Amino acid sequence: MREIVWKIGGEQGQGLDSTSDVFATVCSRLGYHVYAYKTFASRIKGGHTNFTVRVSTRRVLAPARHVHVLVVLDQEAVDRTIGDLVPGGLVLTDSSFTPDVPPGTNVISVPMIQIARELGNPVYRNMVAIGASAALLGIPLDGFRAYVADKFGRKGAEVVQGNIEALQRGFDIAREQAGDRVFALDRGDGKPRLLMTGNDATAIGAIAGGCRLVAAYPITPASEILEVAAKYLPKFGGAAVQMEDELSAVAVTIGAGFAGVRAMTSTSGPGISLMQENLGLASMTEIPMVVVDTQRGGPSTGMPTKHEQSDLMALIHGGHGEGPRIVLAPGTAEQIFYDTAMAFNLAENYHCPVIIASDLGLALWQQTVEDIDLDRIEIDRGPLADPAELEKLGREAFQRYAQTETGVSPRSLPGMKNGQYLATGAEHNVFGKVSEDPKNRKQMMDRRLRKIRKLELGGKPVPGLEVSGDDRPDVLLISFGSTIGACWEAADDLREQGLKVKVAQVRVLNPLPVAELQALVDEAGAAFTVENNATAQLAFLLRGNGLNGKPLRSVLKYDGTLMMADEIVAQVREALTVEGVRA
């Protein structure tokens, strides 16, 4: 088999996260591609949770509908997930629990708790479950043994041996019970891969990009960015600070940017709402800063542990007045690593806020990542005032907001002689002094707005789109964020059905690459946006930015769960056949 799906379900707080993390990590080290995600309630502890790990010999970046081996630790897990089991699938459970399952279900019962107690520690139950799962999926134990030795070596030989014995006993009992009903996963390519979440990649990408301050207030699903930054930033001379709220977090970020420090804040829906006023301040004062928004189900508190992509309007237009901001939309952990590093270059070249539109599916769920290439990271501080030129100017002659063709004028940093200026949120003249003169107002507004009409770094354009697939396609799928993984998979499925398909991933939401998208829509038989919101916000943005021509249909999902490839295929097929859309 080229791919298997393993799921474990039970009560939140039973160690399911750590069990799944071990399983996913070892599979990634064995050379498989992994995509791991969970369903959990919005509470600290308790309530049902289930964790799914998709293991494949090809790249996977989307959830799967079917499960081959289902580990259930209570009846609620059975009731909620048994419908996911494929025909011939296996249910693995502890012998102390007799699950009520549909007739004919293959149940493998292993005395997990009993073995753990015999080995002297109840936590060994998770290793028994992993060993038994490996047996049912046809995965050798060698990789798990190596992981245990690496993970628990510092705790002593006895702990290592206990875990290994737990793995082996679970493996042996499950293998004996299952007989020839086990699955046989093909061997991976043997290339060990990084396994990380989007939040991991965001924090690490920020550090690689020269960020030395992360100031944030914890909020699901963004909190891990601050946690990872707090772990690693001090090693590079930086700091991560938990602020009292989002208002102070963004204010500190602006202050650090004014002082010349690359700084970032991270938040989610309600937090981005609170930050709107200061996002305007950063636009008006033209201070570089980076903001990460990990979108979740809204409005208000909404569904904080559920996936959604419904902050687009807030990210692009949220706030009072009109101020420039750049909005990036990475879709994979690899992309968000490089985009976060690039965001600081953009902020310092265009002197405006750069917002990274992440989402819960990207932020929290694990995926394998190819080796990170640090040589791709370049630090570009953008236009800075020349100290020698400032020296010649004398006092109070520096025009921080000078009129330029690009709209960007060199900034000075605190400590530069003769580089002092007033950074005020009020409208101001070229020196930064408050001015409400109508002519000045129009000139300053025009200058600010023309800064980001197109994006370049080092004289090279920053691509707003990533396009893959067939020329002159029957179907064009346009998407952004983590939904792109399901789009790529859906495109493969539609091709197997005889259609030519192209996928356009929008990597920059503002300024939107409308001309490039228009060309793609014009050549396609039918065009669809694919997005996790109820009001087709991406389609609205495309039309609002001038995209015209043939009807633009939308594949939408807003129930809090991730988009699946088969859902895209079904809605596209329905449009092509039932509605009679020409392809």
Coordinates of C-alpha atoms in Angstrom, one line a residue:
M1 CA 0.0 0.0 0.0
R2 CA 1.2 3.5 -0.8
E3 CA -0.7 5.1 2.0
I4 CA -2.3 4.3 5.3
V5 CA -4.4 6.4 7.7
W6 CA -4.2 5.8 11.5
K7 CA -6.5 7.5 14.0
I8 CA -6.6 7.4 17.8
G9 CA -9.6 8.7 19.8
G10 CA -10.5 9.1 23.4
E11 CA -10.7 11.6 26.3
Q12 CA -8.7 14.7 26.0
G13 CA -5.9 14.4 28.6
Q14 CA -5.3 10.7 28.0
G15 CA -2.0 11.3 26.3
L16 CA -3.3 11.0 22.8
D17 CA -1.2 14.0 21.6
S18 CA 2.1 12.5 22.7
T19 CA 1.1 9.1 21.4
S20 CA 0.3 10.6 18.0
D21 CA 3.4 12.7 18.0
V22 CA 5.6 9.7 18.5
F23 CA 3.8 7.8 15.7
A24 CA 4.0 10.7 13.2
T25 CA 7.6 11.6 14.1
V26 CA 8.9 8.1 13.6
C27 CA 7.0 7.7 10.3
S28 CA 8.6 11.0 9.0
R29 CA 12.0 9.7 10.1
L30 CA 11.5 6.5 8.2
G31 CA 11.1 8.4 5.0
Y32 CA 7.4 8.7 4.7
H33 CA 5.4 11.9 4.0
V34 CA 3.1 12.6 7.0
Y35 CA 0.1 14.9 7.5
A36 CA -1.2 14.8 11.1
Y37 CA -4.3 16.6 12.5
K38 CA -6.7 16.4 15.3
T39 CA -10.2 17.3 16.4
F40 CA -10.5 18.7 19.9
A41 CA -12.9 20.7 22.0
S42 CA -12.4 24.3 23.2
R43 CA -11.5 23.4 26.7
I44 CA -8.4 22.9 28.8
K45 CA -9.0 19.3 29.6
G46 CA -11.7 16.7 29.0
G47 CA -14.1 16.1 26.2
H48 CA -13.6 13.9 23.2
T49 CA -10.5 14.3 21.0
N50 CA -9.1 12.3 18.1
F51 CA -5.9 12.5 16.2
T52 CA -5.4 11.4 12.7
V53 CA -2.0 10.6 11.0
R54 CA -1.9 10.2 7.3
V55 CA 1.3 8.3 6.2
S56 CA 2.2 8.1 2.5
T57 CA 5.0 7.4 0.1
R58 CA 4.0 10.7 -1.7
R59 CA 3.6 14.2 -0.5
V60 CA 0.3 14.7 1.4
L61 CA -1.0 18.1 2.7
A62 CA -4.7 17.5 3.3
P63 CA -6.9 15.4 5.6
A64 CA -8.2 11.9 4.5
R65 CA -11.7 10.7 4.7
H66 CA -11.0 7.0 5.5
V67 CA -9.1 5.3 8.3
H68 CA -7.3 1.9 8.1
V69 CA -6.5 1.4 11.8
L70 CA -8.6 3.0 14.4
V71 CA -7.4 3.0 18.0
V72 CA -10.3 3.6 20.4
L73 CA -9.9 4.2 24.1
D74 CA -13.6 4.8 25.0
Q75 CA -17.1 4.2 23.5
E76 CA -17.5 7.9 22.5
A77 CA -14.4 7.4 20.3
V78 CA -16.2 4.5 18.7
D79 CA -19.4 6.3 18.2
R80 CA -17.7 9.4 16.6
T81 CA -15.2 7.7 14.4
I82 CA -16.3 4.2 13.5
G83 CA -17.9 5.5 10.3
D84 CA -14.4 6.5 9.0
L85 CA -13.2 2.9 9.0
V86 CA -12.5 1.5 5.5
P87 CA -13.9 -2.0 4.6
G88 CA -11.5 -4.5 6.2
G89 CA -10.2 -1.8 8.6
L90 CA -9.1 -2.7 12.1
V91 CA -10.2 -1.4 15.4
L92 CA -7.5 -1.6 18.1
T93 CA -8.5 -1.3 21.7
D94 CA -7.4 -2.0 25.3
S95 CA -8.6 -5.4 26.6
S96 CA -10.1 -3.6 29.7
F97 CA -12.7 -2.1 27.4
T98 CA -15.2 -3.9 25.2
P99 CA -16.3 -1.6 22.4
D100 CA -19.8 -1.7 21.0
V101 CA -19.1 -1.8 17.3
P102 CA -21.1 -2.8 14.2
P103 CA -21.4 -6.5 13.4
G104 CA -18.5 -7.8 11.4
T105 CA -16.0 -5.1 12.6
N106 CA -12.5 -6.4 13.0
V107 CA -11.4 -5.8 16.6
I108 CA -7.9 -6.4 17.9
S109 CA -7.8 -6.3 21.7
V110 CA -4.5 -5.8 23.5
P111 CA -4.1 -5.6 27.3
M112 CA -2.4 -2.2 27.1
I113 CA -3.0 -1.1 30.7
Q114 CA -2.1 -4.6 32.1
I115 CA 1.2 -4.7 30.2
A116 CA 2.0 -1.1 31.3
R117 CA 1.4 -2.0 34.9
E118 CA 3.5 -5.2 34.6
L119 CA 6.3 -3.0 33.3
G120 CA 5.9 -0.6 36.2
N121 CA 4.5 2.5 34.7
P122 CA 1.0 3.3 33.4
V123 CA 2.3 5.7 30.8
Y124 CA 3.8 2.7 28.9
R125 CA 0.2 2.1 27.7
N126 CA 0.8 4.5 24.9
M127 CA 3.9 2.6 23.7
V128 CA 1.9 -0.6 23.8
A129 CA -0.6 1.0 21.5
I130 CA 2.0 2.3 19.2
G131 CA 3.7 -1.1 19.0
A132 CA 0.4 -2.8 18.3
S133 CA -0.5 -0.2 15.6
A134 CA 2.9 -0.7 13.9
A135 CA 2.1 -4.4 13.7
L136 CA -1.3 -3.8 12.1
L137 CA 0.1 -1.4 9.5
G138 CA 3.1 -3.4 8.5
I139 CA 5.7 -0.9 9.9
P140 CA 8.9 -2.5 11.5
L141 CA 9.7 -1.5 15.0
D142 CA 13.3 -0.5 14.4
G143 CA 12.4 3.2 13.9
F144 CA 10.4 3.3 17.1
R145 CA 13.1 1.7 19.1
A146 CA 15.6 4.2 17.8
Y147 CA 13.2 7.0 18.7
V148 CA 12.7 5.7 22.2
A149 CA 16.5 5.5 22.8
D150 CA 16.9 9.0 21.6
K151 CA 14.0 10.4 23.4
F152 CA 14.3 8.8 26.8
G153 CA 18.1 8.1 26.9
R154 CA 18.7 10.8 29.4
K155 CA 16.1 9.3 31.8
G156 CA 18.2 6.1 32.1
A157 CA 18.5 2.6 30.6
E158 CA 15.6 1.3 32.7
V159 CA 13.1 3.8 31.1
V160 CA 14.4 3.1 27.6
Q161 CA 14.1 -0.7 28.2
G162 CA 10.6 -0.3 29.6
N163 CA 9.4 1.6 26.6
I164 CA 11.0 -0.8 24.1
E165 CA 9.5 -3.8 25.9
A166 CA 6.1 -2.1 25.8
L167 CA 6.5 -1.6 22.1
Q168 CA 7.5 -5.2 21.5
R169 CA 4.7 -6.8 23.6
G170 CA 2.1 -4.6 21.9
F171 CA 3.5 -5.5 18.5
D172 CA 3.6 -9.3 19.2
I173 CA 0.1 -9.6 20.6
A174 CA -1.5 -7.5 17.9
R175 CA 0.4 -9.4 15.1
E176 CA -0.7 -12.7 16.5
Q177 CA -4.4 -11.7 16.8
A178 CA -4.6 -10.0 13.4
G179 CA -3.0 -12.9 11.4
D180 CA -3.3 -12.1 7.7
R181 CA -5.6 -9.1 8.3
V182 CA -2.8 -6.7 8.7
F183 CA -2.0 -3.9 6.2
A184 CA 1.3 -3.7 4.4
L185 CA 2.6 -0.2 3.9
D186 CA 5.2 0.2 1.2
R187 CA 8.6 1.2 2.5
G188 CA 9.4 4.9 2.5
D189 CA 12.2 6.4 0.5
G190 CA 14.4 6.3 3.7
K191 CA 15.0 10.1 3.6
P192 CA 14.3 11.5 7.0
R193 CA 12.2 14.6 6.9
L194 CA 11.4 17.4 9.3
L195 CA 8.0 17.2 10.9
M196 CA 6.7 20.6 11.9
T197 CA 3.6 22.7 12.2
G198 CA 3.0 26.1 10.6
N199 CA 3.5 27.8 13.9
D200 CA 6.9 26.1 14.4
A201 CA 7.9 27.2 10.9
T202 CA 6.6 30.7 11.5
A203 CA 8.7 31.2 14.6
I204 CA 11.8 29.7 13.1
G205 CA 11.4 31.5 9.9
A206 CA 11.1 34.8 11.8
I207 CA 14.4 34.2 13.6
A208 CA 16.1 33.2 10.4
G209 CA 14.8 36.4 8.9
G210 CA 16.5 38.5 11.5
C211 CA 13.5 39.0 13.9
R212 CA 14.8 39.7 17.4
L213 CA 11.5 40.5 19.2
V214 CA 8.2 38.7 19.3
A215 CA 5.6 40.4 21.5
A216 CA 2.3 38.7 21.7
Y217 CA -0.7 37.8 23.8
P218 CA -1.6 34.0 23.9
I219 CA -4.6 33.0 21.8
T220 CA -5.6 29.8 20.0
P221 CA -4.3 28.8 17.5
A222 CA -1.4 31.3 17.5
S223 CA 0.1 30.7 21.0
E224 CA 2.8 28.2 19.9
I225 CA 4.5 30.9 17.8
L226 CA 5.3 32.8 21.0
E227 CA 6.2 29.6 22.8
V228 CA 8.7 28.5 20.1
A229 CA 10.1 32.0 19.9
A230 CA 10.6 32.1 23.6
K231 CA 12.5 28.9 23.4
Y232 CA 14.9 29.9 20.6
L233 CA 15.1 33.7 20.4
P234 CA 17.3 34.2 23.4
K235 CA 20.0 32.0 21.8
F236 CA 20.2 34.6 19.0
G237 CA 20.2 37.7 21.3
G238 CA 16.5 38.3 21.0
A239 CA 13.5 38.1 23.3
A240 CA 9.9 36.9 23.3
V241 CA 7.6 38.8 25.5
Q242 CA 4.1 37.8 26.6
M243 CA 2.1 41.1 26.7
E244 CA -1.0 41.9 28.8
D245 CA -3.2 42.2 25.6
E246 CA -3.1 42.5 21.9
L247 CA -3.1 46.3 22.0
S248 CA 0.2 46.4 23.9
A249 CA 1.6 43.6 21.8
V250 CA 1.2 45.5 18.5
A251 CA 2.3 48.8 20.2
V252 CA 5.6 47.2 21.4
T253 CA 6.1 45.8 18.0
I254 CA 5.8 49.2 16.4
G255 CA 8.1 50.7 19.0
A256 CA 10.8 48.1 18.3
G257 CA 10.4 48.7 14.6
F258 CA 10.9 52.4 15.1
A259 CA 14.1 51.6 17.0
G260 CA 15.3 49.5 14.1
V261 CA 14.7 46.1 15.5
R262 CA 13.0 43.5 13.4
A263 CA 9.8 42.7 15.4
M264 CA 6.7 40.6 15.0
T265 CA 3.5 39.9 16.8
S266 CA 1.1 37.0 16.4
T267 CA -2.6 36.6 17.1
S268 CA -5.9 35.2 15.8
G269 CA -9.3 36.7 14.8
P270 CA -10.4 38.6 17.9
G271 CA -6.8 39.7 18.4
I272 CA -6.5 41.1 14.9
S273 CA -9.6 43.1 15.5
L274 CA -8.1 44.7 18.6
M275 CA -4.9 45.5 16.6
Q276 CA -6.7 47.5 13.9
E277 CA -6.0 50.9 15.3
N278 CA -2.3 50.4 15.7
L279 CA -2.1 48.8 12.3
G280 CA -3.2 52.2 11.1
L281 CA -0.6 53.9 13.2
A282 CA 2.1 51.7 11.6
S283 CA 0.8 52.6 8.1
M284 CA 0.7 56.4 9.0
T285 CA 4.1 56.5 10.6
E286 CA 5.6 54.1 8.0
I287 CA 7.2 51.9 10.6
P288 CA 8.1 48.3 9.5
M289 CA 6.4 45.5 11.4
V290 CA 5.2 41.9 10.9
V291 CA 1.9 40.5 12.1
V292 CA 0.8 36.9 11.9
D293 CA -2.9 36.1 12.0
T294 CA -3.8 32.5 12.5
Q295 CA -7.4 32.5 11.3
R296 CA -10.0 30.4 13.2
G297 CA -13.8 30.1 13.3
G298 CA -15.5 33.4 14.0
P299 CA -17.1 35.9 14.5
S300 CA -16.4 36.8 18.2
T301 CA -15.1 33.8 20.1
G302 CA -16.7 31.6 17.5
M303 CA -15.0 28.3 17.4
P304 CA -11.5 28.9 18.6
T305 CA -10.2 25.4 18.0
K306 CA -11.8 25.0 14.6
H307 CA -10.4 25.9 11.2
E308 CA -11.7 28.8 9.0
Q309 CA -10.3 31.4 6.5
S310 CA -12.7 34.3 7.1
D311 CA -10.4 37.2 8.1
L312 CA -9.5 38.3 4.6
M313 CA -11.5 41.5 4.7
A314 CA -10.2 42.4 8.1
L315 CA -6.6 41.7 7.1
I316 CA -6.7 43.7 3.9
H317 CA -9.2 46.5 4.8
G318 CA -9.7 46.3 8.6
G319 CA -9.2 49.6 10.3
H320 CA -10.1 53.2 9.8
G321 CA -8.9 55.4 7.0
E322 CA -6.8 54.1 4.1
G323 CA -3.3 52.8 4.8
P324 CA -1.0 50.5 2.8
R325 CA -0.3 47.0 4.1
I326 CA 1.0 43.9 2.5
V327 CA -0.8 40.6 3.1
L328 CA 1.0 37.3 2.4
A329 CA -0.8 33.9 2.2
P330 CA 1.5 30.9 2.6
G331 CA -0.2 27.4 2.3
T332 CA 2.4 25.0 3.7
A333 CA 4.9 24.9 6.6
E334 CA 7.7 25.2 4.1
Q335 CA 6.1 28.3 2.5
I336 CA 5.4 30.0 5.8
F337 CA 9.0 29.6 6.9
Y338 CA 10.3 31.4 3.8
D339 CA 7.5 33.9 3.7
T340 CA 7.9 34.9 7.3
A341 CA 11.6 35.5 6.7
M342 CA 10.7 37.5 3.5
A343 CA 8.1 39.5 5.4
F344 CA 10.7 41.4 7.3
N345 CA 12.5 42.4 4.1
L346 CA 9.2 43.6 2.6
A347 CA 8.3 45.5 5.7
E348 CA 11.6 47.3 5.7
N349 CA 11.6 47.9 1.9
Y350 CA 8.0 49.3 1.8
H351 CA 7.8 50.8 5.3
C352 CA 4.4 49.4 6.2
P353 CA 2.8 46.5 8.1
V354 CA 3.2 43.1 6.5
I355 CA 0.5 40.6 7.6
I356 CA 0.8 36.9 7.2
A357 CA -2.5 35.2 6.7
S358 CA -2.1 31.8 8.3
D359 CA -5.0 29.6 9.4
L360 CA -5.6 26.9 12.0
G361 CA -5.1 24.1 9.5
L362 CA -1.6 25.5 8.7
A363 CA -0.8 26.7 12.2
L364 CA -1.4 23.6 14.2
W365 CA -1.2 20.5 12.1
Q366 CA 2.0 18.6 11.5
Q367 CA 3.4 18.0 8.0
T368 CA 6.7 16.7 6.7
V369 CA 9.0 19.4 5.3
E370 CA 12.0 19.0 3.0
D371 CA 15.3 20.3 4.2
I372 CA 15.2 24.0 5.0
D373 CA 17.7 25.9 2.8
L374 CA 19.0 28.8 5.0
D375 CA 21.1 30.0 2.0
R376 CA 17.8 31.3 0.5
I377 CA 17.4 33.7 3.4
E378 CA 18.8 37.2 2.7
I379 CA 18.5 40.2 5.0
D380 CA 17.5 43.3 3.1
R381 CA 17.1 46.3 5.4
G382 CA 15.6 48.5 2.7
P383 CA 16.2 52.2 2.2
L384 CA 18.0 53.7 5.2
A385 CA 19.3 57.2 5.6
D386 CA 23.0 57.6 4.9
P387 CA 24.8 58.9 8.1
A388 CA 27.3 60.8 6.0
E389 CA 24.5 62.6 4.1
L390 CA 22.6 63.2 7.4
E391 CA 25.8 64.8 8.7
K392 CA 25.8 67.3 5.8
L393 CA 22.2 68.2 6.3
G394 CA 22.5 69.7 9.7
R395 CA 19.7 69.8 12.3
E396 CA 15.9 69.6 11.4
A397 CA 16.6 69.3 7.7
F398 CA 15.9 65.5 7.4
Q399 CA 12.8 64.8 5.3
R400 CA 11.7 61.4 6.6
Y401 CA 8.6 61.5 4.5
A402 CA 10.1 63.1 1.4
Q403 CA 8.2 62.8 -1.9
T404 CA 9.8 60.1 -4.0
E405 CA 8.8 58.3 -7.2
T406 CA 8.3 55.0 -5.5
G407 CA 6.6 56.5 -2.5
V408 CA 9.2 55.1 -0.2
S409 CA 11.7 57.5 1.4
P410 CA 14.7 56.5 3.5
R411 CA 14.2 56.2 7.2
S412 CA 16.6 57.1 9.9
L413 CA 17.1 55.1 13.1
P414 CA 17.4 56.5 16.7
G415 CA 21.0 57.5 17.3
M416 CA 21.7 58.7 13.7
K417 CA 23.0 62.3 14.0
N418 CA 20.5 64.8 12.4
G419 CA 18.1 61.9 11.6
Q420 CA 15.6 62.8 14.3
Y421 CA 11.9 63.2 13.2
L422 CA 8.4 63.2 14.5
A423 CA 6.6 59.9 14.0
T424 CA 3.0 60.8 14.6
G425 CA -0.3 59.2 13.8
A426 CA -1.6 62.6 12.7
E427 CA -1.3 63.6 9.1
H428 CA 2.1 65.3 8.6
N429 CA 4.4 66.9 6.2
V430 CA 7.7 65.6 4.8
F431 CA 9.4 66.4 8.1
G432 CA 6.8 64.6 10.1
K433 CA 5.3 67.8 11.5
V434 CA 1.5 67.8 11.9
S435 CA -0.2 69.4 8.9
E436 CA -3.8 69.4 7.7
D437 CA -3.1 71.5 4.6
P438 CA -5.3 70.0 1.9
K439 CA -2.5 69.9 -0.7
N440 CA -0.1 68.2 1.7
R441 CA -2.8 65.7 2.7
K442 CA -3.4 64.6 -0.9
Q443 CA 0.3 64.4 -1.6
M444 CA 1.1 62.3 1.5
M445 CA -1.9 60.0 0.9
D446 CA -0.9 59.4 -2.7
R447 CA 2.7 58.8 -1.7
R448 CA 1.7 56.2 0.9
L449 CA -0.7 54.4 -1.4
R450 CA 1.6 54.1 -4.4
K451 CA 4.2 52.3 -2.3
I452 CA 2.8 48.8 -2.8
R453 CA 1.3 48.8 -6.2
K454 CA 3.8 46.1 -7.1
L455 CA 6.2 44.2 -4.9
E456 CA 9.9 43.8 -5.6
L457 CA 12.9 42.8 -3.6
G458 CA 16.4 43.3 -4.9
G459 CA 14.9 44.4 -8.2
K460 CA 13.1 41.2 -8.7
P461 CA 9.2 40.9 -8.5
V462 CA 7.7 39.0 -5.6
P463 CA 5.4 36.4 -7.2
G464 CA 1.8 36.8 -6.2
L465 CA 0.8 33.5 -7.6
E466 CA 2.1 29.9 -7.7
V467 CA 0.6 28.0 -10.6
S468 CA 0.7 24.3 -11.4
G469 CA -1.1 22.0 -13.8
D470 CA -2.2 21.8 -17.4
D471 CA -2.2 24.4 -20.1
R472 CA -5.6 25.5 -21.4
P473 CA -7.3 23.7 -18.5
D474 CA -11.0 22.5 -18.4
V475 CA -11.0 23.5 -14.7
L476 CA -9.1 26.3 -12.8
L477 CA -9.0 26.0 -9.0
I478 CA -8.0 29.3 -7.2
S479 CA -7.2 29.1 -3.6
F480 CA -5.0 30.3 -0.7
G481 CA -3.7 29.2 2.7
S482 CA -3.7 25.6 3.8
T483 CA -6.7 24.7 1.6
I484 CA -4.2 24.5 -1.3
G485 CA -3.2 21.0 -0.2
A486 CA -6.7 19.7 -0.9
C487 CA -6.7 21.6 -4.2
W488 CA -3.5 19.9 -5.4
E489 CA -4.9 16.5 -4.5
A490 CA -8.3 17.2 -6.0
A491 CA -6.5 18.3 -9.3
D492 CA -4.9 14.9 -9.4
D493 CA -8.2 13.1 -8.9
L494 CA -9.9 15.2 -11.6
R495 CA -7.2 14.5 -14.0
E496 CA -7.7 10.8 -13.4
Q497 CA -11.3 11.4 -14.5
G498 CA -10.1 12.8 -17.8
L499 CA -10.1 16.6 -17.1
K500 CA -7.3 19.1 -17.6
V501 CA -6.8 21.0 -14.4
K502 CA -4.7 24.0 -13.3
V503 CA -4.3 25.2 -9.7
A504 CA -3.5 28.8 -8.9
Q505 CA -2.3 29.5 -5.3
V506 CA -2.7 33.1 -4.3
R507 CA 0.5 33.8 -2.4
V508 CA 0.0 37.6 -2.0
L509 CA -3.5 38.7 -1.1
N510 CA -2.6 42.4 -1.1
P511 CA -1.6 43.7 -3.6
L512 CA -3.7 41.1 -5.4
P513 CA -2.1 39.8 -8.7
V514 CA -5.3 40.4 -10.7
A515 CA -3.7 40.7 -14.2
E516 CA -2.1 37.3 -13.8
L517 CA -5.3 35.7 -12.5
Q518 CA -7.3 37.3 -15.3
A519 CA -5.1 35.5 -17.9
L520 CA -5.6 32.2 -16.1
V521 CA -9.4 32.6 -15.9
D522 CA -9.6 33.6 -19.5
E523 CA -7.9 30.4 -20.7
A524 CA -9.8 28.1 -18.4
G525 CA -13.1 26.4 -19.3
A526 CA -14.5 26.9 -15.8
A527 CA -13.0 28.8 -12.8
F528 CA -13.6 28.0 -9.1
T529 CA -12.3 29.6 -5.9
V530 CA -11.8 27.1 -3.1
E531 CA -12.0 28.6 0.4
N532 CA -13.0 27.9 4.0
N533 CA -15.5 30.6 4.6
A534 CA -19.2 31.2 4.0
T535 CA -19.2 34.3 1.9
A536 CA -16.6 33.6 -0.8
Q537 CA -14.3 36.3 0.4
L538 CA -11.5 35.5 -2.1
A539 CA -14.0 35.6 -5.0
F540 CA -15.3 38.9 -3.7
L541 CA -11.7 40.3 -3.6
L542 CA -11.0 39.2 -7.1
R543 CA -14.1 40.9 -8.5
G544 CA -13.5 43.9 -6.4
N545 CA -10.0 44.3 -7.8
G546 CA -11.2 44.2 -11.3
L547 CA -11.4 40.5 -12.4
N548 CA -14.0 40.1 -15.0
G549 CA -15.3 37.8 -17.6
K550 CA -16.8 34.3 -17.1
P551 CA -18.7 33.4 -14.0
L552 CA -16.5 32.6 -11.0
R553 CA -17.9 29.8 -8.9
S554 CA -16.9 29.0 -5.4
V555 CA -16.3 25.7 -3.5
L556 CA -17.0 26.8 0.1
K557 CA -16.7 25.0 3.5
Y558 CA -17.3 26.7 6.8
D559 CA -18.3 23.9 9.3
G560 CA -15.0 24.2 11.2
T561 CA -13.3 21.2 9.5
L562 CA -10.6 21.1 6.9
M563 CA -11.4 21.0 3.2
M564 CA -11.0 17.6 1.7
A565 CA -10.1 16.8 -1.9
D566 CA -13.2 14.7 -2.6
E567 CA -15.4 17.6 -1.5
I568 CA -13.7 19.8 -4.2
V569 CA -14.1 17.1 -6.8
A570 CA -17.7 16.5 -6.0
Q571 CA -18.7 20.2 -6.2
V572 CA -16.7 20.7 -9.4
R573 CA -18.3 17.7 -11.0
E574 CA -21.7 18.8 -10.0
A575 CA -21.1 22.2 -11.6
L576 CA -19.8 20.6 -14.8
T577 CA -22.6 18.1 -15.1
V578 CA -25.7 19.2 -13.2
E579 CA -25.4 22.9 -13.9
G580 CA -24.0 22.3 -17.3
V581 CA -21.0 24.5 -16.9
R582 CA -18.8 24.4 -19.9
A583 CA -15.4 22.9 -19.4

